[in-house]
């Protein structure tokens, strides 16, 4: 009726509104709880390191990684020293991001969700003539940092200048650099260089200098906007088949797993100093989150109990042998032979005597992503700020 207020309808409307509001609040609380349990989202990953995480830098710069590398997953050489995916690839999968393009790869690269600066054979310490002459890569960590700096600067410039989105759709979004995940996985080649060029005690005295340079790299990234760091320690170098073959251990220098004890002790000392330094950086870099990941323990557990986890002898690599390197040819007793792969790479831990198979990488990554081997013990999906 016109001009007559129906209080029953108003009260009913008010009651309905209260009900709707109560439901809405409940839904918001549930969504909040679910959001916290589901973790967070990283828009991109930036990675620095050596061949353990190189997805194509060396292949682009110095010649394609040879077949049979890549055979198990990619069906062709894919810039990785493995039969398939690396730990960094599985991390990208876990975070629902595409595989990282190598910064140096000019063919079909896409940096929208990050970039990979890792280069096989690289070191933390700047590459000098001695390192280069020994066979290590000139693309050391300091150079990799310069590459990131250039990527960031050029990205910002192009976003400022671009009128066509096609120019920027394969580049990072400038506002996402501070929200991304920054991974560092390096140090193995520094240890390798020390093993082949100096007495162990002499090299041990040099470790603090290497760690200092690593810390400087983290601080530089922080100054450039990085806030969340996922830092791998180095693996048990004394368990690599190539190291055991080329530097046979003396009696009494073999640990319970069959690895070279003194070389693993070098890695453990490196890792101890790295962990201490990461702890110091946590206090020094306000607003940053640094997660130290004990990948050494994961790899050593796998090697120590290879049979238990369905793998064959961990000191027998799948591709190549002591006569010929993986993917290369050599003349042995007058006959040319090729460094081919084994019949079933998934049963091997070592791919080529230095690097891990896809199956081993998958096993290791499943031990580190949940945070059980991290300090602080955060799963990678909840590592964001």
PDB file of N, CA and C in Angstrom, residues 26 53 69 82 96 114 130 137 181 203 207 217 228 316 349 363 373-374:
ATOM      1  N   UNK A  26      31.718 -15.562   7.730  1.00  0.00           N
ATOM      2  CA  UNK A  26      32.174 -16.948   7.874  1.00  0.00           C
ATOM      3  C   UNK A  26      32.989 -17.391   6.669  1.00  0.00           C
ATOM      4  N   UNK A  53      72.263 -26.459 -11.662  1.00  0.00           N
ATOM      5  CA  UNK A  53      71.008 -25.772 -11.992  1.00  0.00           C
ATOM      6  C   UNK A  53      71.057 -25.023 -13.325  1.00  0.00           C
ATOM      7  N   UNK A  69      72.319 -36.343 -23.320  1.00  0.00           N
ATOM      8  CA  UNK A  69      71.725 -35.470 -22.303  1.00  0.00           C
ATOM      9  C   UNK A  69      70.316 -35.068 -22.733  1.00  0.00           C
ATOM     10  N   UNK A  82      72.183 -33.684 -17.623  1.00  0.00           N
ATOM     11  CA  UNK A  82      71.401 -34.746 -17.002  1.00  0.00           C
ATOM     12  C   UNK A  82      70.599 -35.419 -18.108  1.00  0.00           C
ATOM     13  N   UNK A  96      54.308 -23.926  -9.642  1.00  0.00           N
ATOM     14  CA  UNK A  96      53.391 -23.744 -10.779  1.00  0.00           C
ATOM     15  C   UNK A  96      53.877 -22.655 -11.743  1.00  0.00           C
ATOM     16  N   UNK A 114      60.768 -15.159 -14.689  1.00  0.00           N
ATOM     17  CA  UNK A 114      62.097 -15.276 -14.120  1.00  0.00           C
ATOM     18  C   UNK A 114      63.159 -15.613 -15.145  1.00  0.00           C
ATOM     19  N   UNK A 130      93.990 -18.493 -13.356  1.00  0.00           N
ATOM     20  CA  UNK A 130      94.213 -19.829 -12.795  1.00  0.00           C
ATOM     21  C   UNK A 130      92.961 -20.691 -12.887  1.00  0.00           C
ATOM     22  N   UNK A 137      84.610 -22.086 -15.630  1.00  0.00           N
ATOM     23  CA  UNK A 137      83.878 -21.136 -16.461  1.00  0.00           C
ATOM     24  C   UNK A 137      84.174 -19.691 -16.054  1.00  0.00           C
ATOM     25  N   UNK A 181      61.157 -15.192  -6.019  1.00  0.00           N
ATOM     26  CA  UNK A 181      62.025 -16.077  -5.247  1.00  0.00           C
ATOM     27  C   UNK A 181      63.423 -16.058  -5.847  1.00  0.00           C
ATOM     28  N   UNK A 203      93.356 -25.112   1.445  1.00  0.00           N
ATOM     29  CA  UNK A 203      92.085 -24.663   0.876  1.00  0.00           C
ATOM     30  C   UNK A 203      91.074 -24.353   1.981  1.00  0.00           C
ATOM     31  N   UNK A 207      88.333 -20.933   2.595  1.00  0.00           N
ATOM     32  CA  UNK A 207      86.866 -20.989   2.565  1.00  0.00           C
ATOM     33  C   UNK A 207      86.219 -19.701   3.066  1.00  0.00           C
ATOM     34  N   UNK A 217      77.347 -11.119  -2.501  1.00  0.00           N
ATOM     35  CA  UNK A 217      76.391 -11.306  -3.597  1.00  0.00           C
ATOM     36  C   UNK A 217      74.959 -11.214  -3.090  1.00  0.00           C
ATOM     37  N   UNK A 228      63.264 -12.564  -0.754  1.00  0.00           N
ATOM     38  CA  UNK A 228      63.157 -13.958  -0.317  1.00  0.00           C
ATOM     39  C   UNK A 228      64.237 -14.786  -1.011  1.00  0.00           C
ATOM     40  N   UNK A 316      78.584 -45.804  -9.842  1.00  0.00           N
ATOM     41  CA  UNK A 316      78.611 -46.189 -11.256  1.00  0.00           C
ATOM     42  C   UNK A 316      77.685 -45.249 -12.011  1.00  0.00           C
ATOM     43  N   UNK A 349      71.899 -43.015  -9.775  1.00  0.00           N
ATOM     44  CA  UNK A 349      71.976 -41.723  -9.103  1.00  0.00           C
ATOM     45  C   UNK A 349      72.828 -40.767  -9.921  1.00  0.00           C
ATOM     46  N   UNK A 363      64.185 -37.374  -6.435  1.00  0.00           N
ATOM     47  CA  UNK A 363      64.223 -37.909  -5.075  1.00  0.00           C
ATOM     48  C   UNK A 363      64.693 -36.814  -4.103  1.00  0.00           C
ATOM     49  N   UNK A 373      64.416 -29.923   5.852  1.00  0.00           N
ATOM     50  CA  UNK A 373      65.871 -29.771   5.861  1.00  0.00           C
ATOM     51  C   UNK A 373      66.274 -28.296   5.732  1.00  0.00           C
ATOM     52  N   UNK A 374      65.354 -27.420   6.074  1.00  0.00           N
ATOM     53  CA  UNK A 374      65.601 -25.985   5.931  1.00  0.00           C
ATOM     54  C   UNK A 374      65.678 -25.290   7.282  1.00  0.00           C
TER      55      UNK A 374
END
